[in-house]
Amino acid sequence: MRPKFVLFGSSIVQYNHYGEGWGATLAHLYGRKVDIVLRGYAGWNSTRGLQVVDDIFPKISIEQRDQPALAIVYFGGNDSHLPHPSGLGPHVRLEEYIQNMCKIANYLKINSPKTRLIFLSCPPIGDEQTEGNIDAFGKAIRTNEVRKQYSDALLNMCSHMNIKAIDLWSLIQRRDDWKEVCFIDGIHFSAEGSEMVSKEIIKVIKEAEWEPNLYWKTMPVEFGEDSPFDPIHPLDPTKTINISNIPFPHGEDWEWE
């Protein structure tokens, strides 16, 4: 059975196949090696994520040893909305947000010990692109000041729990023109933003001292044995060529490490 990578979170996860999204890149790189399972829920906060974590990672499957090889988890963008006077909406207090994320992490650590974890922190927003960011009372719904607080708190939690984490807040801002090129709407990643995210995920996986290794170039290919039904070798018509593990596109312009 192929290993599984489960991508679990809010719209940054649900929409991660849009265009050249980071989830689509992972699915491409891990083709014939891993099943990428998308569990993204636009508009959700960490409270709703915690409510369904045992449905996404059911204990019965875990007992049957169907544990995902990797879970990539993201919540925070909606939690960090400023509170609405009505008490409704996705806002979750910072302390409660960290408690929720800690509970999600502990659930996975206890019930799926073979599953490796990568948590993604809250990225910045491109203020000028973000439409509808002012509520009926004239107050901002999202601010980068608050999002940084949520990002920092999650990274601190992951450090204490020995969980791999990617600092999306800092990563996206490595580009001077990040506000113009990294988002399609000020919130969700463009192709350029997604490329930065997927490359950082691959870097973390490559450098992690995990057993078994989950780096895409080292994982075995499903049904990768030689076969007389393979394509004919272009230089020797008496032989076939096994293309099961040749990256596409390939050549000197292949940038994914």
PDB file of N, CA, C and O in Angstrom, residues 92-160:
ATOM      1  N   VAL A  92     -10.596  33.090  17.227  1.00  0.00           N
ATOM      2  CA  VAL A  92     -10.268  32.257  18.394  1.00  0.00           C
ATOM      3  C   VAL A  92      -9.164  32.972  19.155  1.00  0.00           C
ATOM      4  O   VAL A  92      -8.158  33.375  18.563  1.00  0.00           O
ATOM      5  N   ARG A  93      -9.363  33.146  20.439  1.00  0.00           N
ATOM      6  CA  ARG A  93      -8.340  33.817  21.248  1.00  0.00           C
ATOM      7  C   ARG A  93      -7.004  33.107  21.099  1.00  0.00           C
ATOM      8  O   ARG A  93      -6.942  31.887  20.923  1.00  0.00           O
ATOM      9  N   LEU A  94      -5.923  33.851  21.172  1.00  0.00           N
ATOM     10  CA  LEU A  94      -4.587  33.301  20.945  1.00  0.00           C
ATOM     11  C   LEU A  94      -4.314  32.114  21.854  1.00  0.00           C
ATOM     12  O   LEU A  94      -3.810  31.082  21.408  1.00  0.00           O
ATOM     13  N   GLU A  95      -4.650  32.239  23.142  1.00  0.00           N
ATOM     14  CA  GLU A  95      -4.383  31.142  24.088  1.00  0.00           C
ATOM     15  C   GLU A  95      -5.172  29.893  23.707  1.00  0.00           C
ATOM     16  O   GLU A  95      -4.666  28.767  23.768  1.00  0.00           O
ATOM     17  N   GLU A  96      -6.437  30.083  23.307  1.00  0.00           N
ATOM     18  CA  GLU A  96      -7.263  28.944  22.922  1.00  0.00           C
ATOM     19  C   GLU A  96      -6.769  28.333  21.616  1.00  0.00           C
ATOM     20  O   GLU A  96      -6.800  27.107  21.436  1.00  0.00           O
ATOM     21  N   TYR A  97      -6.320  29.186  20.695  1.00  0.00           N
ATOM     22  CA  TYR A  97      -5.757  28.692  19.432  1.00  0.00           C
ATOM     23  C   TYR A  97      -4.585  27.752  19.691  1.00  0.00           C
ATOM     24  O   TYR A  97      -4.514  26.654  19.119  1.00  0.00           O
ATOM     25  N   ILE A  98      -3.674  28.155  20.560  1.00  0.00           N
ATOM     26  CA  ILE A  98      -2.522  27.310  20.858  1.00  0.00           C
ATOM     27  C   ILE A  98      -2.959  26.033  21.564  1.00  0.00           C
ATOM     28  O   ILE A  98      -2.427  24.942  21.296  1.00  0.00           O
ATOM     29  N   GLN A  99      -3.943  26.128  22.451  1.00  0.00           N
ATOM     30  CA  GLN A  99      -4.467  24.919  23.103  1.00  0.00           C
ATOM     31  C   GLN A  99      -5.038  23.958  22.064  1.00  0.00           C
ATOM     32  O   GLN A  99      -4.811  22.739  22.136  1.00  0.00           O
ATOM     33  N   ASN A 100      -5.780  24.494  21.094  1.00  0.00           N
ATOM     34  CA  ASN A 100      -6.355  23.645  20.045  1.00  0.00           C
ATOM     35  C   ASN A 100      -5.265  22.965  19.215  1.00  0.00           C
ATOM     36  O   ASN A 100      -5.333  21.758  18.943  1.00  0.00           O
ATOM     37  N   MET A 101      -4.271  23.727  18.811  1.00  0.00           N
ATOM     38  CA  MET A 101      -3.206  23.169  17.993  1.00  0.00           C
ATOM     39  C   MET A 101      -2.391  22.142  18.769  1.00  0.00           C
ATOM     40  O   MET A 101      -1.950  21.127  18.214  1.00  0.00           O
ATOM     41  N   CYS A 102      -2.216  22.397  20.049  1.00  0.00           N
ATOM     42  CA  CYS A 102      -1.502  21.450  20.910  1.00  0.00           C
ATOM     43  C   CYS A 102      -2.292  20.139  21.021  1.00  0.00           C
ATOM     44  O   CYS A 102      -1.713  19.050  20.970  1.00  0.00           O
ATOM     45  N   LYS A 103      -3.608  20.253  21.132  1.00  0.00           N
ATOM     46  CA  LYS A 103      -4.446  19.060  21.235  1.00  0.00           C
ATOM     47  C   LYS A 103      -4.436  18.267  19.928  1.00  0.00           C
ATOM     48  O   LYS A 103      -4.414  17.030  19.950  1.00  0.00           O
ATOM     49  N   ILE A 104      -4.457  18.963  18.798  1.00  0.00           N
ATOM     50  CA  ILE A 104      -4.368  18.274  17.509  1.00  0.00           C
ATOM     51  C   ILE A 104      -3.039  17.529  17.407  1.00  0.00           C
ATOM     52  O   ILE A 104      -2.984  16.361  17.004  1.00  0.00           O
ATOM     53  N   ALA A 105      -1.960  18.203  17.794  1.00  0.00           N
ATOM     54  CA  ALA A 105      -0.631  17.580  17.740  1.00  0.00           C
ATOM     55  C   ALA A 105      -0.548  16.378  18.675  1.00  0.00           C
ATOM     56  O   ALA A 105      -0.038  15.313  18.293  1.00  0.00           O
ATOM     57  N   ASN A 106      -1.059  16.519  19.889  1.00  0.00           N
ATOM     58  CA  ASN A 106      -0.997  15.422  20.853  1.00  0.00           C
ATOM     59  C   ASN A 106      -1.845  14.242  20.408  1.00  0.00           C
ATOM     60  O   ASN A 106      -1.464  13.072  20.606  1.00  0.00           O
ATOM     61  N   TYR A 107      -3.009  14.523  19.816  1.00  0.00           N
ATOM     62  CA  TYR A 107      -3.839  13.436  19.304  1.00  0.00           C
ATOM     63  C   TYR A 107      -3.057  12.608  18.286  1.00  0.00           C
ATOM     64  O   TYR A 107      -3.061  11.370  18.328  1.00  0.00           O
ATOM     65  N   LEU A 108      -2.382  13.289  17.373  1.00  0.00           N
ATOM     66  CA  LEU A 108      -1.628  12.579  16.344  1.00  0.00           C
ATOM     67  C   LEU A 108      -0.425  11.859  16.932  1.00  0.00           C
ATOM     68  O   LEU A 108      -0.115  10.724  16.545  1.00  0.00           O
ATOM     69  N   LYS A 109       0.265  12.502  17.852  1.00  0.00           N
ATOM     70  CA  LYS A 109       1.436  11.873  18.452  1.00  0.00           C
ATOM     71  C   LYS A 109       1.067  10.600  19.214  1.00  0.00           C
ATOM     72  O   LYS A 109       1.783   9.592  19.156  1.00  0.00           O
ATOM     73  N   ILE A 110      -0.069  10.640  19.911  1.00  0.00           N
ATOM     74  CA  ILE A 110      -0.465   9.503  20.747  1.00  0.00           C
ATOM     75  C   ILE A 110      -1.096   8.388  19.916  1.00  0.00           C
ATOM     76  O   ILE A 110      -0.779   7.207  20.081  1.00  0.00           O
ATOM     77  N   ASN A 111      -1.998   8.769  19.000  1.00  0.00           N
ATOM     78  CA  ASN A 111      -2.781   7.774  18.287  1.00  0.00           C
ATOM     79  C   ASN A 111      -2.187   7.350  16.951  1.00  0.00           C
ATOM     80  O   ASN A 111      -2.585   6.334  16.393  1.00  0.00           O
ATOM     81  N   SER A 112      -1.252   8.130  16.440  1.00  0.00           N
ATOM     82  CA  SER A 112      -0.624   7.793  15.155  1.00  0.00           C
ATOM     83  C   SER A 112       0.871   8.064  15.250  1.00  0.00           C
ATOM     84  O   SER A 112       1.405   8.938  14.566  1.00  0.00           O
ATOM     85  N   PRO A 113       1.571   7.317  16.103  1.00  0.00           N
ATOM     86  CA  PRO A 113       2.982   7.630  16.378  1.00  0.00           C
ATOM     87  C   PRO A 113       3.904   7.493  15.167  1.00  0.00           C
ATOM     88  O   PRO A 113       5.008   8.037  15.181  1.00  0.00           O
ATOM     89  N   LYS A 114       3.466   6.788  14.126  1.00  0.00           N
ATOM     90  CA  LYS A 114       4.307   6.666  12.940  1.00  0.00           C
ATOM     91  C   LYS A 114       4.167   7.861  12.000  1.00  0.00           C
ATOM     92  O   LYS A 114       4.916   7.976  11.030  1.00  0.00           O
ATOM     93  N   THR A 115       3.192   8.713  12.275  1.00  0.00           N
ATOM     94  CA  THR A 115       2.942   9.863  11.407  1.00  0.00           C
ATOM     95  C   THR A 115       3.875  11.011  11.757  1.00  0.00           C
ATOM     96  O   THR A 115       3.901  11.473  12.895  1.00  0.00           O
ATOM     97  N   ARG A 116       4.642  11.470  10.782  1.00  0.00           N
ATOM     98  CA  ARG A 116       5.499  12.642  10.971  1.00  0.00           C
ATOM     99  C   ARG A 116       4.654  13.894  10.790  1.00  0.00           C
ATOM    100  O   ARG A 116       3.699  13.897  10.009  1.00  0.00           O
ATOM    101  N   LEU A 117       5.019  14.965  11.479  1.00  0.00           N
ATOM    102  CA  LEU A 117       4.208  16.179  11.487  1.00  0.00           C
ATOM    103  C   LEU A 117       4.990  17.378  10.972  1.00  0.00           C
ATOM    104  O   LEU A 117       6.160  17.557  11.308  1.00  0.00           O
ATOM    105  N   ILE A 118       4.319  18.190  10.168  1.00  0.00           N
ATOM    106  CA  ILE A 118       4.806  19.516   9.805  1.00  0.00           C
ATOM    107  C   ILE A 118       3.646  20.479  10.004  1.00  0.00           C
ATOM    108  O   ILE A 118       2.573  20.297   9.418  1.00  0.00           O
ATOM    109  N   PHE A 119       3.835  21.480  10.858  1.00  0.00           N
ATOM    110  CA  PHE A 119       2.824  22.509  11.060  1.00  0.00           C
ATOM    111  C   PHE A 119       3.251  23.770  10.307  1.00  0.00           C
ATOM    112  O   PHE A 119       4.436  24.105  10.267  1.00  0.00           O
ATOM    113  N   LEU A 120       2.277  24.444   9.711  1.00  0.00           N
ATOM    114  CA  LEU A 120       2.516  25.687   8.993  1.00  0.00           C
ATOM    115  C   LEU A 120       1.983  26.850   9.824  1.00  0.00           C
ATOM    116  O   LEU A 120       0.845  26.805  10.308  1.00  0.00           O
ATOM    117  N   SER A 121       2.786  27.880   9.962  1.00  0.00           N
ATOM    118  CA  SER A 121       2.341  29.031  10.748  1.00  0.00           C
ATOM    119  C   SER A 121       1.563  30.008   9.868  1.00  0.00           C
ATOM    120  O   SER A 121       1.519  29.889   8.642  1.00  0.00           O
ATOM    121  N   CYS A 122       0.961  30.987  10.509  1.00  0.00           N
ATOM    122  CA  CYS A 122       0.110  31.960   9.832  1.00  0.00           C
ATOM    123  C   CYS A 122       0.947  32.876   8.940  1.00  0.00           C
ATOM    124  O   CYS A 122       1.899  33.500   9.412  1.00  0.00           O
ATOM    125  N   PRO A 123       0.638  32.964   7.636  1.00  0.00           N
ATOM    126  CA  PRO A 123       1.383  33.867   6.758  1.00  0.00           C
ATOM    127  C   PRO A 123       0.868  35.302   6.887  1.00  0.00           C
ATOM    128  O   PRO A 123      -0.216  35.527   7.437  1.00  0.00           O
ATOM    129  N   PRO A 124       1.605  36.255   6.342  1.00  0.00           N
ATOM    130  CA  PRO A 124       1.101  37.627   6.305  1.00  0.00           C
ATOM    131  C   PRO A 124       0.008  37.757   5.251  1.00  0.00           C
ATOM    132  O   PRO A 124      -0.253  36.818   4.496  1.00  0.00           O
ATOM    133  N   ILE A 125      -0.629  38.900   5.213  1.00  0.00           N
ATOM    134  CA  ILE A 125      -1.586  39.184   4.153  1.00  0.00           C
ATOM    135  C   ILE A 125      -1.090  40.387   3.361  1.00  0.00           C
ATOM    136  O   ILE A 125      -0.368  41.237   3.884  1.00  0.00           O
ATOM    137  N   GLY A 126      -1.478  40.429   2.089  1.00  0.00           N
ATOM    138  CA  GLY A 126      -1.198  41.598   1.270  1.00  0.00           C
ATOM    139  C   GLY A 126      -2.324  42.598   1.446  1.00  0.00           C
ATOM    140  O   GLY A 126      -3.371  42.477   0.811  1.00  0.00           O
ATOM    141  N   ASP A 127      -2.125  43.570   2.323  1.00  0.00           N
ATOM    142  CA  ASP A 127      -3.204  44.471   2.712  1.00  0.00           C
ATOM    143  C   ASP A 127      -3.917  45.108   1.529  1.00  0.00           C
ATOM    144  O   ASP A 127      -5.151  45.187   1.488  1.00  0.00           O
ATOM    145  N   GLU A 128      -3.143  45.579   0.565  1.00  0.00           N
ATOM    146  CA  GLU A 128      -3.741  46.339  -0.529  1.00  0.00           C
ATOM    147  C   GLU A 128      -4.582  45.464  -1.451  1.00  0.00           C
ATOM    148  O   GLU A 128      -5.486  45.963  -2.129  1.00  0.00           O
ATOM    149  N   GLN A 129      -4.303  44.159  -1.480  1.00  0.00           N
ATOM    150  CA  GLN A 129      -5.073  43.251  -2.332  1.00  0.00           C
ATOM    151  C   GLN A 129      -6.338  42.749  -1.653  1.00  0.00           C
ATOM    152  O   GLN A 129      -7.267  42.300  -2.308  1.00  0.00           O
ATOM    153  N   THR A 130      -6.364  42.782  -0.335  1.00  0.00           N
ATOM    154  CA  THR A 130      -7.405  42.106   0.429  1.00  0.00           C
ATOM    155  C   THR A 130      -8.699  42.910   0.410  1.00  0.00           C
ATOM    156  O   THR A 130      -8.798  43.966   1.035  1.00  0.00           O
ATOM    157  N   GLU A 131      -9.699  42.384  -0.299  1.00  0.00           N
ATOM    158  CA  GLU A 131     -10.989  43.049  -0.366  1.00  0.00           C
ATOM    159  C   GLU A 131     -11.860  42.655   0.830  1.00  0.00           C
ATOM    160  O   GLU A 131     -11.745  41.567   1.378  1.00  0.00           O
ATOM    161  N   GLY A 132     -12.749  43.545   1.216  1.00  0.00           N
ATOM    162  CA  GLY A 132     -13.681  43.239   2.293  1.00  0.00           C
ATOM    163  C   GLY A 132     -13.007  43.049   3.634  1.00  0.00           C
ATOM    164  O   GLY A 132     -13.496  42.269   4.462  1.00  0.00           O
ATOM    165  N   ASN A 133     -11.895  43.742   3.861  1.00  0.00           N
ATOM    166  CA  ASN A 133     -11.172  43.568   5.112  1.00  0.00           C
ATOM    167  C   ASN A 133     -11.609  44.571   6.180  1.00  0.00           C
ATOM    168  O   ASN A 133     -11.002  44.658   7.234  1.00  0.00           O
ATOM    169  N   ILE A 134     -12.660  45.318   5.917  1.00  0.00           N
ATOM    170  CA  ILE A 134     -13.199  46.259   6.888  1.00  0.00           C
ATOM    171  C   ILE A 134     -14.628  45.834   7.210  1.00  0.00           C
ATOM    172  O   ILE A 134     -15.448  45.646   6.307  1.00  0.00           O
ATOM    173  N   ASP A 135     -14.941  45.691   8.500  1.00  0.00           N
ATOM    174  CA  ASP A 135     -16.288  45.260   8.871  1.00  0.00           C
ATOM    175  C   ASP A 135     -17.255  46.447   8.882  1.00  0.00           C
ATOM    176  O   ASP A 135     -16.892  47.592   8.562  1.00  0.00           O
ATOM    177  N   ALA A 136     -18.503  46.175   9.264  1.00  0.00           N
ATOM    178  CA  ALA A 136     -19.547  47.202   9.242  1.00  0.00           C
ATOM    179  C   ALA A 136     -19.282  48.326  10.235  1.00  0.00           C
ATOM    180  O   ALA A 136     -19.889  49.395  10.157  1.00  0.00           O
ATOM    181  N   PHE A 137     -18.374  48.093  11.164  1.00  0.00           N
ATOM    182  CA  PHE A 137     -18.052  49.101  12.168  1.00  0.00           C
ATOM    183  C   PHE A 137     -16.786  49.880  11.806  1.00  0.00           C
ATOM    184  O   PHE A 137     -16.274  50.665  12.596  1.00  0.00           O
ATOM    185  N   GLY A 138     -16.257  49.608  10.589  1.00  0.00           N
ATOM    186  CA  GLY A 138     -15.080  50.328  10.138  1.00  0.00           C
ATOM    187  C   GLY A 138     -13.771  49.796  10.677  1.00  0.00           C
ATOM    188  O   GLY A 138     -12.731  50.448  10.549  1.00  0.00           O
ATOM    189  N   LYS A 139     -13.790  48.613  11.255  1.00  0.00           N
ATOM    190  CA  LYS A 139     -12.581  48.020  11.824  1.00  0.00           C
ATOM    191  C   LYS A 139     -12.032  46.942  10.895  1.00  0.00           C
ATOM    192  O   LYS A 139     -12.791  46.258  10.199  1.00  0.00           O
ATOM    193  N   ALA A 140     -10.720  46.789  10.920  1.00  0.00           N
ATOM    194  CA  ALA A 140     -10.087  45.750  10.095  1.00  0.00           C
ATOM    195  C   ALA A 140     -10.455  44.371  10.615  1.00  0.00           C
ATOM    196  O   ALA A 140     -10.543  44.147  11.825  1.00  0.00           O
ATOM    197  N   ILE A 141     -10.690  43.456   9.689  1.00  0.00           N
ATOM    198  CA  ILE A 141     -10.986  42.067  10.054  1.00  0.00           C
ATOM    199  C   ILE A 141      -9.694  41.301  10.300  1.00  0.00           C
ATOM    200  O   ILE A 141      -9.613  40.460  11.201  1.00  0.00           O
ATOM    201  N   ARG A 142      -8.676  41.575   9.489  1.00  0.00           N
ATOM    202  CA  ARG A 142      -7.377  40.916   9.614  1.00  0.00           C
ATOM    203  C   ARG A 142      -6.302  41.989   9.683  1.00  0.00           C
ATOM    204  O   ARG A 142      -6.364  42.978   8.951  1.00  0.00           O
ATOM    205  N   THR A 143      -5.303  41.779  10.531  1.00  0.00           N
ATOM    206  CA  THR A 143      -4.150  42.678  10.557  1.00  0.00           C
ATOM    207  C   THR A 143      -2.887  41.842  10.627  1.00  0.00           C
ATOM    208  O   THR A 143      -2.868  40.753  11.231  1.00  0.00           O
ATOM    209  N   ASN A 144      -1.825  42.332  10.022  1.00  0.00           N
ATOM    210  CA  ASN A 144      -0.567  41.602  10.058  1.00  0.00           C
ATOM    211  C   ASN A 144       0.049  41.603  11.457  1.00  0.00           C
ATOM    212  O   ASN A 144       0.788  40.672  11.809  1.00  0.00           O
ATOM    213  N   GLU A 145      -0.246  42.604  12.231  1.00  0.00           N
ATOM    214  CA  GLU A 145       0.266  42.628  13.603  1.00  0.00           C
ATOM    215  C   GLU A 145      -0.258  41.431  14.391  1.00  0.00           C
ATOM    216  O   GLU A 145       0.500  40.734  15.082  1.00  0.00           O
ATOM    217  N   VAL A 146      -1.549  41.157  14.262  1.00  0.00           N
ATOM    218  CA  VAL A 146      -2.145  40.028  14.981  1.00  0.00           C
ATOM    219  C   VAL A 146      -1.702  38.705  14.374  1.00  0.00           C
ATOM    220  O   VAL A 146      -1.408  37.736  15.091  1.00  0.00           O
ATOM    221  N   ARG A 147      -1.642  38.634  13.063  1.00  0.00           N
ATOM    222  CA  ARG A 147      -1.227  37.383  12.414  1.00  0.00           C
ATOM    223  C   ARG A 147       0.187  36.985  12.830  1.00  0.00           C
ATOM    224  O   ARG A 147       0.485  35.799  12.992  1.00  0.00           O
ATOM    225  N   LYS A 148       1.056  37.954  13.005  1.00  0.00           N
ATOM    226  CA  LYS A 148       2.405  37.635  13.475  1.00  0.00           C
ATOM    227  C   LYS A 148       2.367  37.048  14.878  1.00  0.00           C
ATOM    228  O   LYS A 148       3.133  36.133  15.205  1.00  0.00           O
ATOM    229  N   GLN A 149       1.499  37.541  15.731  1.00  0.00           N
ATOM    230  CA  GLN A 149       1.379  36.998  17.079  1.00  0.00           C
ATOM    231  C   GLN A 149       0.976  35.524  17.034  1.00  0.00           C
ATOM    232  O   GLN A 149       1.515  34.697  17.786  1.00  0.00           O
ATOM    233  N   TYR A 150       0.043  35.193  16.154  1.00  0.00           N
ATOM    234  CA  TYR A 150      -0.404  33.802  16.028  1.00  0.00           C
ATOM    235  C   TYR A 150       0.701  32.940  15.422  1.00  0.00           C
ATOM    236  O   TYR A 150       0.893  31.786  15.825  1.00  0.00           O
ATOM    237  N   SER A 151       1.417  33.479  14.461  1.00  0.00           N
ATOM    238  CA  SER A 151       2.526  32.746  13.860  1.00  0.00           C
ATOM    239  C   SER A 151       3.604  32.455  14.902  1.00  0.00           C
ATOM    240  O   SER A 151       4.065  31.313  15.038  1.00  0.00           O
ATOM    241  N   ASP A 152       4.007  33.466  15.637  1.00  0.00           N
ATOM    242  CA  ASP A 152       5.057  33.300  16.646  1.00  0.00           C
ATOM    243  C   ASP A 152       4.642  32.296  17.720  1.00  0.00           C
ATOM    244  O   ASP A 152       5.453  31.470  18.163  1.00  0.00           O
ATOM    245  N   ALA A 153       3.389  32.374  18.134  1.00  0.00           N
ATOM    246  CA  ALA A 153       2.916  31.469  19.187  1.00  0.00           C
ATOM    247  C   ALA A 153       2.928  30.022  18.718  1.00  0.00           C
ATOM    248  O   ALA A 153       3.307  29.103  19.465  1.00  0.00           O
ATOM    249  N   LEU A 154       2.528  29.778  17.457  1.00  0.00           N
ATOM    250  CA  LEU A 154       2.540  28.405  16.945  1.00  0.00           C
ATOM    251  C   LEU A 154       3.968  27.890  16.827  1.00  0.00           C
ATOM    252  O   LEU A 154       4.253  26.741  17.192  1.00  0.00           O
ATOM    253  N   LEU A 155       4.876  28.710  16.331  1.00  0.00           N
ATOM    254  CA  LEU A 155       6.268  28.280  16.192  1.00  0.00           C
ATOM    255  C   LEU A 155       6.869  27.958  17.553  1.00  0.00           C
ATOM    256  O   LEU A 155       7.627  26.985  17.694  1.00  0.00           O
ATOM    257  N   ASN A 156       6.524  28.733  18.556  1.00  0.00           N
ATOM    258  CA  ASN A 156       7.009  28.478  19.906  1.00  0.00           C
ATOM    259  C   ASN A 156       6.457  27.152  20.435  1.00  0.00           C
ATOM    260  O   ASN A 156       7.183  26.355  21.040  1.00  0.00           O
ATOM    261  N   MET A 157       5.171  26.903  20.192  1.00  0.00           N
ATOM    262  CA  MET A 157       4.564  25.637  20.608  1.00  0.00           C
ATOM    263  C   MET A 157       5.254  24.454  19.931  1.00  0.00           C
ATOM    264  O   MET A 157       5.572  23.449  20.573  1.00  0.00           O
ATOM    265  N   CYS A 158       5.486  24.561  18.625  1.00  0.00           N
ATOM    266  CA  CYS A 158       6.121  23.467  17.879  1.00  0.00           C
ATOM    267  C   CYS A 158       7.539  23.212  18.377  1.00  0.00           C
ATOM    268  O   CYS A 158       7.991  22.061  18.448  1.00  0.00           O
ATOM    269  N   SER A 159       8.251  24.278  18.737  1.00  0.00           N
ATOM    270  CA  SER A 159       9.604  24.120  19.267  1.00  0.00           C
ATOM    271  C   SER A 159       9.578  23.325  20.567  1.00  0.00           C
ATOM    272  O   SER A 159      10.395  22.422  20.768  1.00  0.00           O
ATOM    273  N   HIS A 160       8.633  23.630  21.436  1.00  0.00           N
ATOM    274  CA  HIS A 160       8.534  22.925  22.713  1.00  0.00           C
ATOM    275  C   HIS A 160       8.077  21.477  22.543  1.00  0.00           C
ATOM    276  O   HIS A 160       8.437  20.610  23.343  1.00  0.00           O
TER     277      HIS A 160
END
